PDB file of C-alpha atoms in Angstrom:
ATOM      1  CA  UNK A 158      46.744  48.894  80.480  1.00 42.00           C
ATOM      2  CA  UNK A 159      45.490  46.208  82.809  1.00 48.00           C
ATOM      3  CA  UNK A 160      43.325  43.519  81.246  1.00 62.00           C
ATOM      4  CA  UNK A 161      41.330  42.886  84.408  1.00 68.00           C
ATOM      5  CA  UNK A 162      39.798  45.485  86.652  1.00 81.00           C
ATOM      6  CA  UNK A 163      38.476  44.567  90.073  1.00 85.00           C
ATOM      7  CA  UNK A 164      35.619  46.205  91.841  1.00 86.00           C
ATOM      8  CA  UNK A 165      35.475  47.342  94.573  1.00 92.00           C
ATOM      9  CA  UNK A 166      39.031  48.466  95.278  1.00 91.00           C
ATOM     10  CA  UNK A 167      38.491  47.895  98.975  1.00 94.00           C
ATOM     11  CA  UNK A 168      35.907  45.965 100.970  1.00 96.00           C
ATOM     12  CA  UNK A 169      35.468  45.788 104.729  1.00 97.00           C
ATOM     13  CA  UNK A 170      33.061  43.287 106.284  1.00 96.00           C
ATOM     14  CA  UNK A 171      32.403  41.488 109.556  1.00 97.00           C
ATOM     15  CA  UNK A 172      33.380  37.909 110.199  1.00 97.00           C
ATOM     16  CA  UNK A 173      30.671  35.526 109.038  1.00 97.00           C
ATOM     17  CA  UNK A 174      29.439  37.789 106.253  1.00 97.00           C
ATOM     18  CA  UNK A 175      29.870  37.028 102.553  1.00 97.00           C
ATOM     19  CA  UNK A 176      32.319  38.966 100.403  1.00 97.00           C
ATOM     20  CA  UNK A 177      31.782  39.538  96.699  1.00 97.00           C
ATOM     21  CA  UNK A 178      34.415  40.888  94.350  1.00 96.00           C
ATOM     22  CA  UNK A 179      33.984  41.585  90.677  1.00 96.00           C
ATOM     23  CA  UNK A 180      36.372  41.551  87.741  1.00 95.00           C
ATOM     24  CA  UNK A 181      35.918  42.924  84.251  1.00 95.00           C
ATOM     25  CA  UNK A 182      38.217  42.262  81.325  1.00 93.00           C
ATOM     26  CA  UNK A 183      38.621  43.403  77.762  1.00 90.00           C
ATOM     27  CA  UNK A 184      39.692  40.637  75.385  1.00 87.00           C
ATOM     28  CA  UNK A 185      38.880  37.003  74.688  1.00 90.00           C
ATOM     29  CA  UNK A 186      40.124  34.547  77.255  1.00 91.00           C
ATOM     30  CA  UNK A 187      40.929  30.864  77.645  1.00 91.00           C
ATOM     31  CA  UNK A 188      40.332  31.034  81.359  1.00 93.00           C
ATOM     32  CA  UNK A 189      40.092  33.444  84.261  1.00 94.00           C
ATOM     33  CA  UNK A 190      41.814  32.891  87.572  1.00 95.00           C
ATOM     34  CA  UNK A 191      41.615  34.353  91.055  1.00 96.00           C
ATOM     35  CA  UNK A 192      44.597  34.786  93.325  1.00 97.00           C
ATOM     36  CA  UNK A 193      45.095  35.866  96.897  1.00 97.00           C
ATOM     37  CA  UNK A 194      47.983  37.899  98.279  1.00 95.00           C
ATOM     38  CA  UNK A 195      48.682  38.331 101.933  1.00 94.00           C
ATOM     39  CA  UNK A 196      50.573  41.457 102.859  1.00 88.00           C
ATOM     40  CA  UNK A 197      54.201  41.265 101.758  1.00 83.00           C
ATOM     41  CA  UNK A 198      53.866  37.809 100.249  1.00 89.00           C
ATOM     42  CA  UNK A 199      53.610  36.251  96.812  1.00 90.00           C
ATOM     43  CA  UNK A 200      50.319  35.458  95.136  1.00 94.00           C
ATOM     44  CA  UNK A 201      48.592  32.147  95.736  1.00 96.00           C
ATOM     45  CA  UNK A 202      46.273  30.568  93.194  1.00 96.00           C
ATOM     46  CA  UNK A 203      42.696  30.097  94.423  1.00 97.00           C
ATOM     47  CA  UNK A 204      40.530  28.946  91.552  1.00 97.00           C
ATOM     48  CA  UNK A 205      40.424  28.783  87.760  1.00 96.00           C
ATOM     49  CA  UNK A 206      37.335  28.929  85.579  1.00 96.00           C
ATOM     50  CA  UNK A 207      37.498  28.105  81.885  1.00 95.00           C
ATOM     51  CA  UNK A 208      35.794  30.170  79.217  1.00 94.00           C
ATOM     52  CA  UNK A 209      33.183  27.456  78.595  1.00 96.00           C
ATOM     53  CA  UNK A 210      32.226  27.275  82.284  1.00 97.00           C
ATOM     54  CA  UNK A 211      29.736  29.556  83.996  1.00 97.00           C
ATOM     55  CA  UNK A 212      30.198  28.707  87.653  1.00 98.00           C
ATOM     56  CA  UNK A 213      32.704  26.887  89.805  1.00 97.00           C
ATOM     57  CA  UNK A 214      32.956  26.092  93.497  1.00 97.00           C
ATOM     58  CA  UNK A 215      35.877  25.326  95.747  1.00 96.00           C
ATOM     59  CA  UNK A 216      35.208  25.132  99.471  1.00 97.00           C
ATOM     60  CA  UNK A 217      33.891  28.551 100.535  1.00 97.00           C
ATOM     61  CA  UNK A 218      34.706  30.054  97.150  1.00 98.00           C
ATOM     62  CA  UNK A 219      32.257  30.473  94.319  1.00 98.00           C
ATOM     63  CA  UNK A 220      33.302  31.941  90.984  1.00 98.00           C
ATOM     64  CA  UNK A 221      31.045  32.933  88.128  1.00 98.00           C
ATOM     65  CA  UNK A 222      32.008  33.893  84.604  1.00 98.00           C
ATOM     66  CA  UNK A 223      29.929  35.763  82.043  1.00 97.00           C
ATOM     67  CA  UNK A 224      31.871  35.868  78.789  1.00 95.00           C
ATOM     68  CA  UNK A 225      29.182  37.914  77.048  1.00 95.00           C
ATOM     69  CA  UNK A 226      29.714  40.695  79.602  1.00 95.00           C
ATOM     70  CA  UNK A 227      33.422  39.947  79.988  1.00 95.00           C
ATOM     71  CA  UNK A 228      33.049  39.784  83.740  1.00 96.00           C
ATOM     72  CA  UNK A 229      33.591  37.444  86.658  1.00 97.00           C
ATOM     73  CA  UNK A 230      32.767  37.479  90.329  1.00 97.00           C
ATOM     74  CA  UNK A 231      34.354  35.821  93.341  1.00 98.00           C
ATOM     75  CA  UNK A 232      32.170  35.087  96.345  1.00 98.00           C
ATOM     76  CA  UNK A 233      33.719  34.115  99.667  1.00 98.00           C
ATOM     77  CA  UNK A 234      31.074  32.764 102.000  1.00 98.00           C
ATOM     78  CA  UNK A 235      31.160  32.850 105.799  1.00 97.00           C
ATOM     79  CA  UNK A 236      34.288  34.984 105.816  1.00 97.00           C
ATOM     80  CA  UNK A 237      36.942  34.708 108.496  1.00 97.00           C
ATOM     81  CA  UNK A 238      39.524  37.165 109.769  1.00 96.00           C
ATOM     82  CA  UNK A 239      42.149  34.987 108.073  1.00 96.00           C
ATOM     83  CA  UNK A 240      40.569  35.829 104.700  1.00 97.00           C
ATOM     84  CA  UNK A 241      41.918  39.363 105.044  1.00 97.00           C
ATOM     85  CA  UNK A 242      44.124  39.826 101.975  1.00 97.00           C
ATOM     86  CA  UNK A 243      44.213  41.316  98.498  1.00 95.00           C
ATOM     87  CA  UNK A 244      42.418  39.378  95.788  1.00 96.00           C
ATOM     88  CA  UNK A 245      43.336  39.580  92.128  1.00 95.00           C
ATOM     89  CA  UNK A 246      41.755  38.289  88.986  1.00 95.00           C
ATOM     90  CA  UNK A 247      43.996  37.213  86.129  1.00 94.00           C
ATOM     91  CA  UNK A 248      43.079  36.460  82.559  1.00 92.00           C
ATOM     92  CA  UNK A 249      44.763  33.892  80.353  1.00 86.00           C
ATOM     93  CA  UNK A 250      44.122  35.337  76.925  1.00 80.00           C
ATOM     94  CA  UNK A 251      43.613  33.503  73.672  1.00 74.00           C
ATOM     95  CA  UNK A 252      46.542  35.313  72.047  1.00 69.00           C
ATOM     96  CA  UNK A 253      49.179  33.520  74.077  1.00 65.00           C
ATOM     97  CA  UNK A 254      50.098  32.194  77.491  1.00 69.00           C
ATOM     98  CA  UNK A 255      50.523  35.409  79.392  1.00 82.00           C
ATOM     99  CA  UNK A 256      48.555  35.995  82.573  1.00 88.00           C
ATOM    100  CA  UNK A 257      47.357  39.568  82.931  1.00 89.00           C
ATOM    101  CA  UNK A 258      46.350  40.799  86.375  1.00 91.00           C
ATOM    102  CA  UNK A 259      43.948  43.416  87.588  1.00 89.00           C
ATOM    103  CA  UNK A 260      44.558  46.010  90.302  1.00 90.00           C
ATOM    104  CA  UNK A 261      43.049  43.879  93.034  1.00 92.00           C
ATOM    105  CA  UNK A 262      40.483  44.187  95.806  1.00 94.00           C
ATOM    106  CA  UNK A 263      41.703  44.689  99.360  1.00 95.00           C
ATOM    107  CA  UNK A 264      39.424  42.661 101.632  1.00 97.00           C
ATOM    108  CA  UNK A 265      39.390  43.295 105.350  1.00 97.00           C
ATOM    109  CA  UNK A 266      37.404  40.918 107.547  1.00 97.00           C
ATOM    110  CA  UNK A 267      36.861  42.303 111.019  1.00 96.00           C
ATOM    111  CA  UNK A 268      36.605  39.851 113.916  1.00 92.00           C
TER     112      UNK A 268
ATOM    113  CA  UNK B 203      63.063  22.038  98.144  1.00 61.00           C
ATOM    114  CA  UNK B 204      60.490  21.929  95.369  1.00 70.00           C
ATOM    115  CA  UNK B 205      59.051  25.222  94.279  1.00 93.00           C
ATOM    116  CA  UNK B 206      60.030  28.567  92.913  1.00 96.00           C
ATOM    117  CA  UNK B 207      62.585  30.707  94.682  1.00 96.00           C
ATOM    118  CA  UNK B 208      63.761  34.243  94.138  1.00 97.00           C
ATOM    119  CA  UNK B 209      66.956  35.868  95.274  1.00 97.00           C
ATOM    120  CA  UNK B 210      67.778  38.178  96.804  1.00 97.00           C
ATOM    121  CA  UNK B 211      64.673  38.917  98.906  1.00 96.00           C
ATOM    122  CA  UNK B 212      65.755  42.504  99.451  1.00 97.00           C
ATOM    123  CA  UNK B 213      68.119  44.663  97.450  1.00 98.00           C
ATOM    124  CA  UNK B 214      69.186  48.281  97.644  1.00 98.00           C
ATOM    125  CA  UNK B 215      71.134  49.633  94.706  1.00 97.00           C
ATOM    126  CA  UNK B 216      72.230  52.969  93.368  1.00 97.00           C
ATOM    127  CA  UNK B 217      70.935  54.721  90.282  1.00 98.00           C
ATOM    128  CA  UNK B 218      72.841  53.640  87.202  1.00 98.00           C
ATOM    129  CA  UNK B 219      74.027  50.322  88.547  1.00 98.00           C
ATOM    130  CA  UNK B 220      73.256  47.007  86.928  1.00 98.00           C
ATOM    131  CA  UNK B 221      71.396  44.532  89.095  1.00 98.00           C
ATOM    132  CA  UNK B 222      70.219  40.989  88.442  1.00 98.00           C
ATOM    133  CA  UNK B 223      67.304  39.313  90.142  1.00 98.00           C
ATOM    134  CA  UNK B 224      67.349  35.540  90.149  1.00 98.00           C
ATOM    135  CA  UNK B 225      64.490  33.096  89.777  1.00 98.00           C
ATOM    136  CA  UNK B 226      64.717  29.311  89.992  1.00 97.00           C
ATOM    137  CA  UNK B 227      61.969  26.700  89.698  1.00 97.00           C
ATOM    138  CA  UNK B 228      62.211  22.966  90.286  1.00 95.00           C
ATOM    139  CA  UNK B 229      59.155  21.765  88.359  1.00 94.00           C
ATOM    140  CA  UNK B 230      60.507  22.131  84.790  1.00 92.00           C
ATOM    141  CA  UNK B 231      57.545  24.317  83.900  1.00 95.00           C
ATOM    142  CA  UNK B 232      57.836  25.682  80.377  1.00 94.00           C
ATOM    143  CA  UNK B 233      56.374  29.135  80.970  1.00 94.00           C
ATOM    144  CA  UNK B 234      57.937  31.643  83.335  1.00 96.00           C
ATOM    145  CA  UNK B 235      57.085  35.268  84.008  1.00 96.00           C
ATOM    146  CA  UNK B 236      58.459  38.393  85.622  1.00 97.00           C
ATOM    147  CA  UNK B 237      56.059  40.926  87.119  1.00 97.00           C
ATOM    148  CA  UNK B 238      56.519  44.115  89.049  1.00 97.00           C
ATOM    149  CA  UNK B 239      54.108  45.296  91.703  1.00 95.00           C
ATOM    150  CA  UNK B 240      54.139  48.895  92.797  1.00 93.00           C
ATOM    151  CA  UNK B 241      52.728  49.860  96.163  1.00 85.00           C
ATOM    152  CA  UNK B 242      48.980  49.397  96.294  1.00 77.00           C
ATOM    153  CA  UNK B 243      48.692  48.178  92.729  1.00 80.00           C
ATOM    154  CA  UNK B 244      48.356  45.034  90.715  1.00 86.00           C
ATOM    155  CA  UNK B 245      51.011  43.152  88.809  1.00 92.00           C
ATOM    156  CA  UNK B 246      52.389  44.339  85.528  1.00 94.00           C
ATOM    157  CA  UNK B 247      54.086  41.896  83.204  1.00 94.00           C
ATOM    158  CA  UNK B 248      57.688  42.741  82.320  1.00 96.00           C
ATOM    159  CA  UNK B 249      58.846  39.719  80.317  1.00 96.00           C
ATOM    160  CA  UNK B 250      57.835  36.138  79.885  1.00 95.00           C
ATOM    161  CA  UNK B 251      59.351  32.987  78.463  1.00 95.00           C
ATOM    162  CA  UNK B 252      57.689  30.029  76.782  1.00 93.00           C
ATOM    163  CA  UNK B 253      60.757  27.769  76.986  1.00 94.00           C
ATOM    164  CA  UNK B 254      64.521  27.871  77.162  1.00 94.00           C
ATOM    165  CA  UNK B 255      65.888  30.460  74.718  1.00 93.00           C
ATOM    166  CA  UNK B 256      62.394  31.834  73.987  1.00 95.00           C
ATOM    167  CA  UNK B 257      61.485  35.141  75.613  1.00 96.00           C
ATOM    168  CA  UNK B 258      59.024  37.899  74.830  1.00 94.00           C
ATOM    169  CA  UNK B 259      58.141  41.356  76.056  1.00 94.00           C
ATOM    170  CA  UNK B 260      55.255  42.089  78.353  1.00 92.00           C
ATOM    171  CA  UNK B 261      53.578  45.402  79.170  1.00 91.00           C
ATOM    172  CA  UNK B 262      56.569  47.201  80.692  1.00 94.00           C
ATOM    173  CA  UNK B 263      59.844  45.796  79.291  1.00 97.00           C
ATOM    174  CA  UNK B 264      61.867  48.993  78.904  1.00 97.00           C
ATOM    175  CA  UNK B 265      65.033  49.028  81.008  1.00 97.00           C
ATOM    176  CA  UNK B 266      64.961  45.279  81.637  1.00 98.00           C
ATOM    177  CA  UNK B 267      66.704  42.325  80.037  1.00 98.00           C
ATOM    178  CA  UNK B 268      65.992  38.621  80.505  1.00 98.00           C
ATOM    179  CA  UNK B 269      67.622  35.396  79.484  1.00 96.00           C
ATOM    180  CA  UNK B 270      66.652  31.755  79.743  1.00 97.00           C
ATOM    181  CA  UNK B 271      69.516  29.447  78.926  1.00 96.00           C
ATOM    182  CA  UNK B 272      68.088  26.698  81.168  1.00 95.00           C
ATOM    183  CA  UNK B 273      64.448  25.788  81.762  1.00 96.00           C
ATOM    184  CA  UNK B 274      64.742  26.182  85.532  1.00 96.00           C
ATOM    185  CA  UNK B 275      66.295  29.664  85.630  1.00 97.00           C
ATOM    186  CA  UNK B 276      64.901  32.981  84.467  1.00 98.00           C
ATOM    187  CA  UNK B 277      67.051  35.922  85.612  1.00 98.00           C
ATOM    188  CA  UNK B 278      65.920  39.530  85.230  1.00 98.00           C
ATOM    189  CA  UNK B 279      68.539  42.242  84.762  1.00 98.00           C
ATOM    190  CA  UNK B 280      68.102  45.963  85.196  1.00 98.00           C
ATOM    191  CA  UNK B 281      70.790  47.317  82.918  1.00 95.00           C
ATOM    192  CA  UNK B 282      71.024  50.772  84.494  1.00 97.00           C
ATOM    193  CA  UNK B 283      68.722  51.054  87.479  1.00 98.00           C
ATOM    194  CA  UNK B 284      66.471  54.090  87.855  1.00 98.00           C
ATOM    195  CA  UNK B 285      64.373  55.225  90.834  1.00 97.00           C
ATOM    196  CA  UNK B 286      61.207  54.422  88.889  1.00 96.00           C
ATOM    197  CA  UNK B 287      62.262  50.773  88.989  1.00 97.00           C
ATOM    198  CA  UNK B 288      61.886  50.700  92.770  1.00 97.00           C
ATOM    199  CA  UNK B 289      59.252  48.011  93.191  1.00 97.00           C
ATOM    200  CA  UNK B 290      58.542  44.475  94.316  1.00 97.00           C
ATOM    201  CA  UNK B 291      59.416  41.955  91.622  1.00 98.00           C
ATOM    202  CA  UNK B 292      57.684  38.606  91.358  1.00 97.00           C
ATOM    203  CA  UNK B 293      58.716  35.623  89.324  1.00 97.00           C
ATOM    204  CA  UNK B 294      56.161  32.963  88.431  1.00 96.00           C
ATOM    205  CA  UNK B 295      55.910  29.725  86.496  1.00 96.00           C
ATOM    206  CA  UNK B 296      52.861  28.197  84.847  1.00 93.00           C
ATOM    207  CA  UNK B 297      51.710  24.762  85.958  1.00 91.00           C
ATOM    208  CA  UNK B 298      50.035  22.048  83.933  1.00 88.00           C
ATOM    209  CA  UNK B 299      46.533  23.287  84.821  1.00 86.00           C
ATOM    210  CA  UNK B 300      47.525  26.812  83.653  1.00 88.00           C
ATOM    211  CA  UNK B 301      47.752  28.115  87.206  1.00 92.00           C
ATOM    212  CA  UNK B 302      50.699  30.311  88.169  1.00 94.00           C
ATOM    213  CA  UNK B 303      53.047  29.608  91.038  1.00 95.00           C
ATOM    214  CA  UNK B 304      54.758  32.653  92.474  1.00 96.00           C
ATOM    215  CA  UNK B 305      58.024  33.229  94.248  1.00 96.00           C
ATOM    216  CA  UNK B 306      58.214  35.213  97.482  1.00 95.00           C
ATOM    217  CA  UNK B 307      59.208  38.375  95.659  1.00 96.00           C
ATOM    218  CA  UNK B 308      62.267  40.638  95.628  1.00 97.00           C
ATOM    219  CA  UNK B 309      61.879  44.077  97.138  1.00 97.00           C
ATOM    220  CA  UNK B 310      64.178  46.378  95.156  1.00 98.00           C
ATOM    221  CA  UNK B 311      64.970  49.921  96.183  1.00 98.00           C
ATOM    222  CA  UNK B 312      66.915  52.184  93.848  1.00 98.00           C
ATOM    223  CA  UNK B 313      68.446  55.178  95.594  1.00 97.00           C
TER     224      UNK B 313
END
């Protein structure tokens, strides 16, 4: 079964609005990562947050991690049509270097 | 060119045939992974490798074989292709900051 589960499965917003996606996971982690996938393409790494960090920023991205709840959120501020893509969380577990991905959130940003 | 490349990009094969998907990376990353992504879903780990001659099973290894005689190459072989193995296959390698770099994917259709 998937380690990470994203919520919601799909999100549609207007340009300029903020988009928030959530990820829950099951086991202990070294870090949690977020990736983006444009249609028909490979995944691209966005941001990594370590298990001892609670919040991290990168440009318009803000990631939070709550290890007590085994959950993370990705916030994209001031969204653009070009942000339209699928977003996946991935966990790097403590039992070995294997990244486990969730099912993803399909984000659509309408111009 | 530096990076991670997969070949072929598209492949159609018949049920029962053996097919090999190639993956090559130029960074000398130790860890490499093979994932499959079925339409509208996340990535599921097939096999991974910690170094040359070290491989291990992921979530869905049945029907697949891997080898890693050289650090830069990590081929995936479907020994006897089945229709359920129709999918998009992604190869990835793990960078020094524990982020994954993905190839462009191989779209495999088994008829």
